[in-house]
mmCIF file of C-alpha atoms in Angstrom:
data_model
loop_
_atom_site.group_PDB
_atom_site.id
_atom_site.type_symbol
_atom_site.label_atom_id
_atom_site.label_comp_id
_atom_site.label_asym_id
_atom_site.label_seq_id
_atom_site.Cartn_x
_atom_site.Cartn_y
_atom_site.Cartn_z
ATOM 1 C CA UNK G 188 85.125 99.676 81.726
ATOM 2 C CA UNK G 189 84.536 98.653 78.134
ATOM 3 C CA UNK G 190 84.103 94.958 77.040
ATOM 4 C CA UNK G 191 87.277 93.839 74.958
ATOM 5 C CA UNK G 192 86.316 90.348 74.139
ATOM 6 C CA UNK G 193 83.166 88.801 72.829
ATOM 7 C CA UNK G 194 81.643 85.642 74.686
ATOM 8 C CA UNK G 195 82.571 82.515 72.581
ATOM 9 C CA UNK G 196 79.812 80.842 71.039
ATOM 10 C CA UNK G 197 79.958 77.504 72.956
ATOM 11 C CA UNK G 198 79.954 79.737 76.111
ATOM 12 C CA UNK G 199 76.980 81.364 74.728
ATOM 13 C CA UNK G 200 75.455 78.079 74.105
ATOM 14 C CA UNK G 201 76.222 76.973 77.350
ATOM 15 C CA UNK G 202 74.545 79.860 79.235
ATOM 16 C CA UNK G 203 71.509 79.737 77.221
ATOM 17 C CA UNK G 204 71.113 76.024 78.251
ATOM 18 C CA UNK G 205 71.330 76.931 81.913
ATOM 19 C CA UNK G 206 69.070 80.045 81.585
ATOM 20 C CA UNK G 207 66.605 77.685 79.637
ATOM 21 C CA UNK G 208 66.423 74.935 82.033
ATOM 22 C CA UNK G 209 65.978 77.847 84.760
ATOM 23 C CA UNK G 210 62.830 78.997 82.761
ATOM 24 C CA UNK G 211 61.230 75.846 82.245
ATOM 25 C CA UNK G 212 62.098 74.783 86.349
ATOM 26 C CA UNK G 213 60.431 78.462 87.208
ATOM 27 C CA UNK G 214 57.518 77.657 84.920
ATOM 28 C CA UNK G 215 57.214 73.830 86.636
ATOM 29 C CA UNK G 216 57.292 75.654 89.921
ATOM 30 C CA UNK G 217 54.650 77.947 89.470
ATOM 31 C CA UNK G 218 52.251 76.170 87.140
ATOM 32 C CA UNK G 219 49.207 74.775 88.911
ATOM 33 C CA UNK G 220 51.352 73.538 92.155
ATOM 34 C CA UNK G 221 49.530 70.624 93.685
ATOM 35 C CA UNK G 222 50.339 67.029 95.209
ATOM 36 C CA UNK G 223 53.346 66.557 96.644
ATOM 37 C CA UNK G 224 54.959 69.460 95.309
ATOM 38 C CA UNK G 225 52.641 71.583 96.978
ATOM 39 C CA UNK G 226 52.796 69.683 100.310
ATOM 40 C CA UNK G 227 56.526 69.410 100.304
ATOM 41 C CA UNK G 228 57.080 73.533 99.628
ATOM 42 C CA UNK G 229 54.314 74.161 102.346
ATOM 43 C CA UNK G 230 56.671 72.577 104.881
ATOM 44 C CA UNK G 231 57.183 75.149 107.967
ATOM 45 C CA UNK G 232 61.108 73.961 107.358
ATOM 46 C CA UNK G 233 61.250 75.726 104.249
ATOM 47 C CA UNK G 234 59.319 78.842 105.676
ATOM 48 C CA UNK G 235 56.096 78.047 103.651
ATOM 49 C CA UNK G 236 57.816 79.511 100.822
ATOM 50 C CA UNK G 237 55.904 77.955 98.309
ATOM 51 C CA UNK G 238 57.004 76.273 95.334
ATOM 52 C CA UNK G 239 59.812 78.710 94.672
ATOM 53 C CA UNK G 240 61.762 76.831 97.135
ATOM 54 C CA UNK G 241 61.730 73.731 95.081
ATOM 55 C CA UNK G 242 62.829 75.867 91.791
ATOM 56 C CA UNK G 243 65.896 77.141 93.737
ATOM 57 C CA UNK G 244 66.898 73.759 95.005
ATOM 58 C CA UNK G 245 66.452 72.488 91.359
ATOM 59 C CA UNK G 246 67.959 75.512 89.688
ATOM 60 C CA UNK G 247 71.158 75.529 91.842
ATOM 61 C CA UNK G 248 71.802 71.558 91.342
ATOM 62 C CA UNK G 249 71.276 71.934 87.568
ATOM 63 C CA UNK G 250 73.908 74.550 87.307
ATOM 64 C CA UNK G 251 76.508 73.090 89.533
ATOM 65 C CA UNK G 252 76.110 69.994 87.723
ATOM 66 C CA UNK G 253 76.413 71.616 84.252
ATOM 67 C CA UNK G 254 79.718 73.345 85.063
ATOM 68 C CA UNK G 255 81.241 70.345 86.674
ATOM 69 C CA UNK G 256 80.391 68.557 83.222
ATOM 70 C CA UNK G 257 81.925 71.265 81.479
ATOM 71 C CA UNK G 258 85.119 71.558 83.127
ATOM 72 C CA UNK G 259 85.428 67.886 82.766
ATOM 73 C CA UNK G 260 84.663 67.814 79.081
ATOM 74 C CA UNK G 261 87.442 70.772 78.501
ATOM 75 C CA UNK G 262 89.973 69.149 80.324
ATOM 76 C CA UNK G 263 89.788 65.778 78.483
ATOM 77 C CA UNK G 264 90.305 67.186 75.233
ATOM 78 C CA UNK G 265 93.412 69.244 76.228
ATOM 79 C CA UNK G 266 97.117 68.294 76.799
ATOM 80 C CA UNK G 267 99.232 69.949 79.491
ATOM 81 C CA UNK G 268 100.904 73.102 77.885
ATOM 82 C CA UNK G 269 104.318 74.225 79.245
ATOM 83 C CA UNK G 270 103.507 77.680 79.706
ATOM 84 C CA UNK G 271 105.664 80.096 82.104
ATOM 85 C CA UNK G 272 103.879 80.324 85.965
ATOM 86 C CA UNK G 273 104.823 82.920 88.274
ATOM 87 C CA UNK G 274 103.642 82.179 92.000
ATOM 88 C CA UNK G 275 103.398 85.439 93.748
ATOM 89 C CA UNK G 276 103.184 85.059 97.624
ATOM 90 C CA UNK G 277 102.699 88.189 99.883
ATOM 91 C CA UNK G 278 103.922 87.567 103.355
ATOM 92 C CA UNK G 279 103.723 89.545 106.510
ATOM 93 C CA UNK G 280 105.013 88.012 109.459
ATOM 94 C CA UNK G 281 104.523 84.473 108.006
ATOM 95 C CA UNK G 282 107.796 82.849 109.593
ATOM 96 C CA UNK G 283 106.198 79.956 110.905
ATOM 97 C CA UNK G 284 104.241 79.018 107.629
ATOM 98 C CA UNK G 285 106.089 80.377 104.690
ATOM 99 C CA UNK G 286 108.454 77.409 104.259
ATOM 100 C CA UNK G 287 105.709 74.687 104.126
ATOM 101 C CA UNK G 288 104.047 76.843 101.472
ATOM 102 C CA UNK G 289 106.867 77.232 99.231
ATOM 103 C CA UNK G 290 107.741 73.515 99.865
ATOM 104 C CA UNK G 291 104.242 72.924 98.556
ATOM 105 C CA UNK G 292 104.575 75.178 95.181
ATOM 106 C CA UNK G 293 108.153 73.370 94.627
ATOM 107 C CA UNK G 294 106.635 70.155 94.703
ATOM 108 C CA UNK G 295 103.695 71.419 92.191
ATOM 109 C CA UNK G 296 106.366 72.965 89.968
ATOM 110 C CA UNK G 297 108.004 69.194 89.800
ATOM 111 C CA UNK G 298 104.764 67.663 88.334
ATOM 112 C CA UNK G 299 104.537 70.367 85.784
ATOM 113 C CA UNK G 300 106.632 70.529 82.326
ATOM 114 C CA UNK G 301 106.944 74.171 82.392
ATOM 115 C CA UNK G 302 109.097 76.649 84.142
ATOM 116 C CA UNK G 303 108.142 78.056 87.502
ATOM 117 C CA UNK G 304 109.206 80.996 89.264
ATOM 118 C CA UNK G 305 108.375 81.783 93.254
ATOM 119 C CA UNK G 306 108.104 85.555 94.039
ATOM 120 C CA UNK G 307 107.999 86.348 97.579
ATOM 121 C CA UNK G 308 107.136 89.527 98.815
ATOM 122 C CA UNK G 309 108.212 90.731 102.149
ATOM 123 C CA UNK G 310 105.500 92.884 103.013
ATOM 124 C CA UNK G 311 106.968 95.101 106.196
ATOM 125 C CA UNK G 312 107.529 91.979 108.279
ATOM 126 C CA UNK G 313 109.110 92.087 111.547
ATOM 127 C CA UNK G 314 109.737 88.516 112.471
ATOM 128 C CA UNK G 315 112.160 86.214 110.432
ATOM 129 C CA UNK G 316 110.085 85.509 107.430
ATOM 130 C CA UNK G 317 113.097 86.758 104.975
ATOM 131 C CA UNK G 318 115.235 84.423 106.341
ATOM 132 C CA UNK G 319 113.301 81.467 106.534
ATOM 133 C CA UNK G 320 111.830 82.237 103.007
ATOM 134 C CA UNK G 321 115.433 82.674 101.541
ATOM 135 C CA UNK G 322 116.238 79.228 103.139
ATOM 136 C CA UNK G 323 113.269 77.460 101.977
ATOM 137 C CA UNK G 324 113.726 78.968 98.394
ATOM 138 C CA UNK G 325 117.419 77.678 98.198
ATOM 139 C CA UNK G 326 116.105 74.481 98.748
ATOM 140 C CA UNK G 327 113.771 74.207 96.287
ATOM 141 C CA UNK G 328 114.551 71.504 93.176
ATOM 142 C CA UNK G 329 112.400 72.091 90.702
ATOM 143 C CA UNK G 330 111.746 75.750 90.741
ATOM 144 C CA UNK G 331 113.803 79.147 91.215
ATOM 145 C CA UNK G 332 112.446 82.050 93.670
ATOM 146 C CA UNK G 333 113.386 85.446 95.102
ATOM 147 C CA UNK G 334 112.551 87.361 98.076
ATOM 148 C CA UNK G 335 111.533 91.108 97.255
ATOM 149 C CA UNK G 336 111.202 93.657 99.777
ATOM 150 C CA UNK G 337 107.877 96.029 99.678
ATOM 151 C CA UNK G 338 108.320 98.308 102.711
ATOM 152 C CA UNK G 339 105.010 99.817 102.625
ATOM 153 C CA UNK G 340 102.129 97.476 104.470
ATOM 154 C CA UNK G 341 99.214 96.336 102.794
ATOM 155 C CA UNK G 342 98.393 93.090 100.902
ATOM 156 C CA UNK G 343 97.341 94.771 97.820
ATOM 157 C CA UNK G 344 100.596 96.904 97.471
ATOM 158 C CA UNK G 345 102.520 93.749 98.079
ATOM 159 C CA UNK G 346 101.068 92.304 95.199
ATOM 160 C CA UNK G 347 101.481 95.261 92.796
ATOM 161 C CA UNK G 348 105.200 95.138 93.839
ATOM 162 C CA UNK G 349 105.667 91.669 92.922
ATOM 163 C CA UNK G 350 103.507 92.392 89.758
ATOM 164 C CA UNK G 351 106.240 94.792 88.523
ATOM 165 C CA UNK G 352 109.097 92.150 88.624
ATOM 166 C CA UNK G 353 107.395 89.000 86.809
ATOM 167 C CA UNK G 354 107.093 88.335 83.610
ATOM 168 C CA UNK G 355 105.471 84.720 83.556
ATOM 169 C CA UNK G 356 102.147 84.122 81.378
ATOM 170 C CA UNK G 357 100.370 82.767 84.162
ATOM 171 C CA UNK G 358 100.037 84.693 87.800
ATOM 172 C CA UNK G 359 99.107 82.273 90.447
ATOM 173 C CA UNK G 360 98.172 84.275 93.570
ATOM 174 C CA UNK G 361 98.955 82.023 96.724
ATOM 175 C CA UNK G 362 98.734 83.359 100.535
ATOM 176 C CA UNK G 363 101.825 82.341 102.446
ATOM 177 C CA UNK G 364 99.739 79.997 104.940
ATOM 178 C CA UNK G 365 98.291 78.235 101.941
ATOM 179 C CA UNK G 366 99.395 74.541 101.010
ATOM 180 C CA UNK G 367 99.074 73.271 97.582
ATOM 181 C CA UNK G 368 98.760 69.594 96.254
ATOM 182 C CA UNK G 369 101.511 68.108 93.703
ATOM 183 C CA UNK G 370 98.613 68.070 91.122
ATOM 184 C CA UNK G 371 97.709 71.763 91.692
ATOM 185 C CA UNK G 372 99.292 72.887 88.539
ATOM 186 C CA UNK G 373 98.325 69.837 86.427
ATOM 187 C CA UNK G 374 94.981 70.604 86.853
ATOM 188 C CA UNK G 375 95.017 74.437 86.596
ATOM 189 C CA UNK G 376 97.206 75.311 83.705
ATOM 190 C CA UNK G 377 95.178 73.424 80.910
ATOM 191 C CA UNK G 378 92.216 75.251 81.598
ATOM 192 C CA UNK G 379 93.864 78.747 80.461
ATOM 193 C CA UNK G 380 94.193 76.789 76.842
ATOM 194 C CA UNK G 381 90.857 78.111 76.260
ATOM 195 C CA UNK G 382 91.781 81.918 75.243
ATOM 196 C CA UNK G 383 88.556 83.122 76.662
ATOM 197 C CA UNK G 384 89.498 82.232 80.012
ATOM 198 C CA UNK G 385 90.905 84.950 82.381
ATOM 199 C CA UNK G 386 90.947 83.685 86.141
ATOM 200 C CA UNK G 387 90.568 80.076 87.494
ATOM 201 C CA UNK G 388 89.804 79.506 91.205
ATOM 202 C CA UNK G 389 89.318 76.357 93.390
ATOM 203 C CA UNK G 390 88.434 75.022 96.879
ATOM 204 C CA UNK G 391 90.440 76.670 99.703
ATOM 205 C CA UNK G 392 89.756 74.251 102.592
ATOM 206 C CA UNK G 393 90.996 74.779 105.701
ATOM 207 C CA UNK G 394 94.028 72.798 107.407
ATOM 208 C CA UNK G 395 92.390 72.306 110.675
ATOM 209 C CA UNK G 396 89.147 70.331 109.231
ATOM 210 C CA UNK G 397 89.050 67.978 112.287
ATOM 211 C CA UNK G 398 88.292 70.663 115.000
ATOM 212 C CA UNK G 399 84.726 71.972 115.245
ATOM 213 C CA UNK G 400 85.329 75.573 113.494
ATOM 214 C CA UNK G 401 87.377 73.762 110.839
ATOM 215 C CA UNK G 402 84.297 71.328 110.379
ATOM 216 C CA UNK G 403 82.033 73.982 109.780
ATOM 217 C CA UNK G 404 84.474 76.306 107.483
ATOM 218 C CA UNK G 405 84.736 73.053 105.440
ATOM 219 C CA UNK G 406 81.187 72.800 105.300
ATOM 220 C CA UNK G 407 80.821 76.257 104.493
ATOM 221 C CA UNK G 408 83.468 76.171 101.630
ATOM 222 C CA UNK G 409 81.924 73.402 100.125
ATOM 223 C CA UNK G 410 78.334 75.317 99.845
ATOM 224 C CA UNK G 411 79.707 78.800 99.038
ATOM 225 C CA UNK G 412 82.592 77.978 96.517
ATOM 226 C CA UNK G 413 81.804 74.187 95.596
ATOM 227 C CA UNK G 414 78.440 74.887 95.087
ATOM 228 C CA UNK G 415 77.140 78.499 94.339
ATOM 229 C CA UNK G 416 80.334 79.711 92.595
ATOM 230 C CA UNK G 417 80.249 76.702 90.542
ATOM 231 C CA UNK G 418 76.727 77.183 89.693
ATOM 232 C CA UNK G 419 77.681 80.969 88.833
ATOM 233 C CA UNK G 420 80.142 79.635 86.528
ATOM 234 C CA UNK G 421 77.700 77.933 84.276
ATOM 235 C CA UNK G 422 76.226 81.214 83.511
ATOM 236 C CA UNK G 423 79.500 83.483 83.706
ATOM 237 C CA UNK G 424 78.534 84.876 86.880
ATOM 238 C CA UNK G 425 81.443 84.029 89.203
ATOM 239 C CA UNK G 426 81.893 87.193 91.780
ATOM 240 C CA UNK G 427 85.260 86.306 93.384
ATOM 241 C CA UNK G 428 88.111 84.069 93.079
ATOM 242 C CA UNK G 429 89.526 83.900 96.658
ATOM 243 C CA UNK G 430 92.930 85.544 97.019
ATOM 244 C CA UNK G 431 94.338 82.635 98.929
ATOM 245 C CA UNK G 432 94.475 80.792 95.891
ATOM 246 C CA UNK G 433 93.869 82.661 92.449
ATOM 247 C CA UNK G 434 95.369 82.104 88.963
ATOM 248 C CA UNK G 435 95.082 85.247 86.191
ATOM 249 C CA UNK G 436 96.526 85.848 82.737
ATOM 250 C CA UNK G 437 99.191 88.241 83.911
ATOM 251 C CA UNK G 438 98.744 90.387 80.920
ATOM 252 C CA UNK G 439 94.965 91.050 81.975
ATOM 253 C CA UNK G 440 96.200 92.051 85.271
ATOM 254 C CA UNK G 441 98.764 94.636 83.965
ATOM 255 C CA UNK G 442 96.175 95.897 81.784
ATOM 256 C CA UNK G 443 93.780 96.621 84.335
ATOM 257 C CA UNK G 444 96.245 98.412 86.445
ATOM 258 C CA UNK G 445 97.056 95.682 89.147
ATOM 259 C CA UNK G 446 95.391 95.221 92.252
ATOM 260 C CA UNK G 447 93.014 97.743 93.843
ATOM 261 C CA UNK G 448 94.567 99.439 96.933
ATOM 262 C CA UNK G 449 93.077 101.386 99.736
ATOM 263 C CA UNK G 450 89.998 99.004 99.894
ATOM 264 C CA UNK G 451 88.988 95.563 101.243
ATOM 265 C CA UNK G 452 88.130 92.893 98.579
ATOM 266 C CA UNK G 453 90.924 93.449 96.079
ATOM 267 C CA UNK G 454 90.646 89.768 94.706
ATOM 268 C CA UNK G 455 86.459 90.365 94.109
ATOM 269 C CA UNK G 456 87.542 93.456 92.679
ATOM 270 C CA UNK G 457 89.925 91.896 90.176
ATOM 271 C CA UNK G 458 87.604 88.927 89.429
ATOM 272 C CA UNK G 459 84.754 91.121 88.488
ATOM 273 C CA UNK G 460 86.882 93.367 86.334
ATOM 274 C CA UNK G 461 88.442 90.597 84.609
ATOM 275 C CA UNK G 462 84.760 89.639 83.902
ATOM 276 C CA UNK G 463 83.844 92.750 82.878
ATOM 277 C CA UNK G 464 86.552 92.941 80.263
ATOM 278 C CA UNK G 465 84.322 89.598 78.403
ATOM 279 C CA UNK G 466 86.763 86.968 79.838
ATOM 280 C CA UNK G 467 85.594 84.022 81.601
ATOM 281 C CA UNK G 468 86.162 83.050 85.443
ATOM 282 C CA UNK G 469 86.160 79.489 86.488
ATOM 283 C CA UNK G 470 85.799 77.912 89.590
ATOM 284 C CA UNK G 471 86.970 74.318 89.441
ATOM 285 C CA UNK G 472 86.027 72.380 92.460
ATOM 286 C CA UNK G 473 88.810 69.955 92.098
ATOM 287 C CA UNK G 474 91.495 72.477 92.222
ATOM 288 C CA UNK G 475 91.865 72.156 96.045
ATOM 289 C CA UNK G 476 94.203 73.930 98.491
ATOM 290 C CA UNK G 477 94.633 73.832 102.360
ATOM 291 C CA UNK G 478 94.361 77.177 104.010
ATOM 292 C CA UNK G 479 94.787 78.734 107.558
ATOM 293 C CA UNK G 480 91.459 79.827 109.008
ATOM 294 C CA UNK G 481 90.681 81.702 112.016
ATOM 295 C CA UNK G 482 91.340 79.988 115.477
ATOM 296 C CA UNK G 483 89.515 82.181 117.668
ATOM 297 C CA UNK G 484 85.953 83.971 117.465
ATOM 298 C CA UNK G 485 87.578 87.537 117.686
ATOM 299 C CA UNK G 486 89.803 86.685 114.566
ATOM 300 C CA UNK G 487 86.577 85.171 112.520
ATOM 301 C CA UNK G 488 84.657 88.346 113.468
ATOM 302 C CA UNK G 489 87.545 90.589 112.158
ATOM 303 C CA UNK G 490 87.775 88.603 108.870
ATOM 304 C CA UNK G 491 83.709 88.806 108.345
ATOM 305 C CA UNK G 492 83.712 92.275 109.090
ATOM 306 C CA UNK G 493 86.696 92.840 106.449
ATOM 307 C CA UNK G 494 84.808 90.755 104.053
ATOM 308 C CA UNK G 495 81.677 92.473 104.576
ATOM 309 C CA UNK G 496 83.644 95.989 104.036
ATOM 310 C CA UNK G 497 84.713 94.499 101.043
ATOM 311 C CA UNK G 498 81.642 93.659 99.561
ATOM 312 C CA UNK G 499 80.462 97.312 99.578
ATOM 313 C CA UNK G 500 83.992 98.822 98.345
ATOM 314 C CA UNK G 501 83.748 96.278 95.348
ATOM 315 C CA UNK G 502 80.277 97.253 94.689
ATOM 316 C CA UNK G 503 81.306 101.096 94.651
ATOM 317 C CA UNK G 504 84.165 100.362 92.405
ATOM 318 C CA UNK G 505 81.836 98.170 89.802
ATOM 319 C CA UNK G 506 78.445 99.742 90.085
ATOM 320 C CA UNK G 507 78.439 100.870 86.259
ATOM 321 C CA UNK G 508 78.831 97.185 85.151
ATOM 322 C CA UNK G 509 75.036 97.057 86.242
ATOM 323 C CA UNK G 510 73.637 99.639 83.542
ATOM 324 C CA UNK G 511 76.468 98.884 81.161
ATOM 325 C CA UNK G 512 74.675 95.655 80.944
ATOM 326 C CA UNK G 513 78.106 93.346 80.877
ATOM 327 C CA UNK G 514 76.319 90.055 81.763
ATOM 328 C CA UNK G 515 74.734 88.597 84.613
ATOM 329 C CA UNK G 516 77.467 89.430 86.881
ATOM 330 C CA UNK G 517 76.639 92.840 86.211
ATOM 331 C CA UNK G 518 72.865 92.602 85.451
ATOM 332 C CA UNK G 519 71.937 90.026 88.496
ATOM 333 C CA UNK G 520 74.522 88.718 90.957
ATOM 334 C CA UNK G 521 76.327 92.146 91.975
ATOM 335 C CA UNK G 522 72.834 93.558 93.100
ATOM 336 C CA UNK G 523 71.746 90.427 94.256
ATOM 337 C CA UNK G 524 74.901 90.553 96.497
ATOM 338 C CA UNK G 525 74.241 93.750 98.002
ATOM 339 C CA UNK G 526 70.892 92.758 98.605
ATOM 340 C CA UNK G 527 71.960 89.391 100.564
ATOM 341 C CA UNK G 528 74.584 91.532 102.664
ATOM 342 C CA UNK G 529 71.761 93.465 103.823
ATOM 343 C CA UNK G 530 69.460 90.487 104.523
ATOM 344 C CA UNK G 531 72.136 88.656 106.186
ATOM 345 C CA UNK G 532 72.675 91.648 108.666
ATOM 346 C CA UNK G 533 69.067 91.386 110.001
ATOM 347 C CA UNK G 534 68.760 87.728 110.424
ATOM 348 C CA UNK G 535 69.886 88.189 114.183
ATOM 349 C CA UNK G 536 67.975 90.842 114.954
ATOM 350 C CA UNK G 537 64.956 89.603 113.583
ATOM 351 C CA UNK G 538 65.601 86.015 115.651
ATOM 352 C CA UNK G 539 65.949 88.436 118.634
ATOM 353 C CA UNK G 540 62.573 90.128 118.047
ATOM 354 C CA UNK G 541 60.838 87.001 117.291
ATOM 355 C CA UNK G 542 61.950 85.543 120.677
ATOM 356 C CA UNK G 543 60.978 88.753 122.781
ATOM 357 C CA UNK G 544 57.501 88.483 121.056
ATOM 358 C CA UNK G 545 57.049 85.067 122.156
ATOM 359 C CA UNK G 546 58.157 85.940 125.741
ATOM 360 C CA UNK G 547 56.005 88.996 125.892
ATOM 361 C CA UNK G 548 52.819 87.143 124.024
ATOM 362 C CA UNK G 549 53.362 83.375 124.738
ATOM 363 C CA UNK G 550 49.613 83.185 124.702
ATOM 364 C CA UNK G 551 48.567 84.715 121.705
ATOM 365 C CA UNK G 552 51.861 83.165 119.907
ATOM 366 C CA UNK G 553 51.178 80.231 117.672
ATOM 367 C CA UNK G 554 54.021 78.298 118.874
ATOM 368 C CA UNK G 555 55.791 76.480 116.948
ATOM 369 C CA UNK G 556 54.304 76.805 113.520
ATOM 370 C CA UNK G 557 55.446 81.153 113.627
ATOM 371 C CA UNK G 558 58.698 80.233 114.870
ATOM 372 C CA UNK G 559 59.002 77.259 112.354
ATOM 373 C CA UNK G 560 58.115 79.701 109.625
ATOM 374 C CA UNK G 561 60.420 82.356 110.406
ATOM 375 C CA UNK G 562 63.463 80.064 111.119
ATOM 376 C CA UNK G 563 62.360 78.017 108.137
ATOM 377 C CA UNK G 564 62.886 81.366 105.714
ATOM 378 C CA UNK G 565 66.238 81.990 106.899
ATOM 379 C CA UNK G 566 67.759 78.319 107.568
ATOM 380 C CA UNK G 567 65.404 75.844 106.014
ATOM 381 C CA UNK G 568 66.123 75.882 102.427
ATOM 382 C CA UNK G 569 69.709 76.401 103.261
ATOM 383 C CA UNK G 570 69.959 73.503 105.429
ATOM 384 C CA UNK G 571 68.091 71.367 102.505
ATOM 385 C CA UNK G 572 70.888 72.744 100.047
ATOM 386 C CA UNK G 573 73.582 71.667 102.181
ATOM 387 C CA UNK G 574 72.360 68.209 102.579
ATOM 388 C CA UNK G 575 72.468 67.975 98.821
ATOM 389 C CA UNK G 576 76.021 69.781 98.813
ATOM 390 C CA UNK G 577 77.579 67.144 101.201
ATOM 391 C CA UNK G 578 76.146 64.270 99.253
ATOM 392 C CA UNK G 579 77.597 65.754 95.784
ATOM 393 C CA UNK G 580 81.221 65.988 97.578
ATOM 394 C CA UNK G 581 80.685 62.781 99.712
ATOM 395 C CA UNK G 582 80.815 64.646 102.996
ATOM 396 C CA UNK G 583 77.899 62.911 104.465
ATOM 397 C CA UNK G 584 79.938 62.185 107.691
ATOM 398 C CA UNK G 585 79.482 66.130 108.374
ATOM 399 C CA UNK G 586 75.656 65.988 108.633
ATOM 400 C CA UNK G 587 76.234 66.263 112.242
ATOM 401 C CA UNK G 588 77.796 69.703 112.157
ATOM 402 C CA UNK G 589 74.675 71.244 110.238
ATOM 403 C CA UNK G 590 72.806 72.140 113.672
ATOM 404 C CA UNK G 591 76.237 73.873 114.670
ATOM 405 C CA UNK G 592 76.914 75.367 111.213
ATOM 406 C CA UNK G 593 73.192 76.874 111.435
ATOM 407 C CA UNK G 594 74.090 78.542 114.435
ATOM 408 C CA UNK G 595 77.252 79.515 113.307
ATOM 409 C CA UNK G 596 75.450 80.930 109.810
ATOM 410 C CA UNK G 597 73.234 83.212 111.950
#
């Protein structure tokens, strides 16, 4: 895939500032460490990783703040355009959730001056999804809608089926179990006033945030999406806009041939391909939605296996972006994602091996220093970053969840 759009000057300046700041912090971290920096970096909590750990913390915080500030600056200078918006909702056996989803989309449309249409794509449902959806659409006051029938199962097939029937400028993909706030479109659509923006995402927070698993998932979303992806956005390196809530320029999706079928991770694939065309991808933490999350460990395991498969499917489809040098997304973030996928898979075996080693050789094992060093290497820096993230989002009440989150992360 060749790049079609040259990066705007202001984006180049922003990326340059972020990378320059990273280079300065890198130099600061490795130049003659001493005093409190050396003492802090040598703590077992951080796995004795040296001053580089401090640099990573500072880098992530700086990139996040730059992107948040830039989004706020851009929104403050723009009025609200009245562009036509299409909500594309694939639904497979969603009779319990689809009505609430449609009602929330209608409420968002009521706060937006432009025309909105809801396209519900029934994807081989065997329950009352169609009847419930048609009833909910008939009760909408601010938007109109229709139910489309896609007989072949598969979310990507359902999305492409709906794509053939819509013509609106902005395509908002929403899962049938997702709820959006009334301010949703007023925050999202102005970002498309920039012709260089090709996709926009937000924070998909769990509906069941009060449960222990919901609290852990909330912390995970704040870190992975609200912190890391926002930071990636500062250097135009966002790897995925989650499919439960994603907005695109429809013409770009059409130009790219629609969503990839027969693979996992079609949302990440679309994100990367839009970036490869030269368009920016934004993750705005003030665009929020509530989504369903796995309620059992078995369902959770299936979800994470699907995500892991998706990583390698997407990498295989887009590996050429690495040697084509299409920005930091291809040069750095895609290879880093593959590396981290492999690294995460050895965390649990490494800890099991460490436990066996300690049981067999307790006398010669320097406990707790070696255990703390290994544990800190895997978890310490992550936990330090988590405290900063919860402080940024004013969720310090969830600090009590961090021990459970650490176990969950392993």
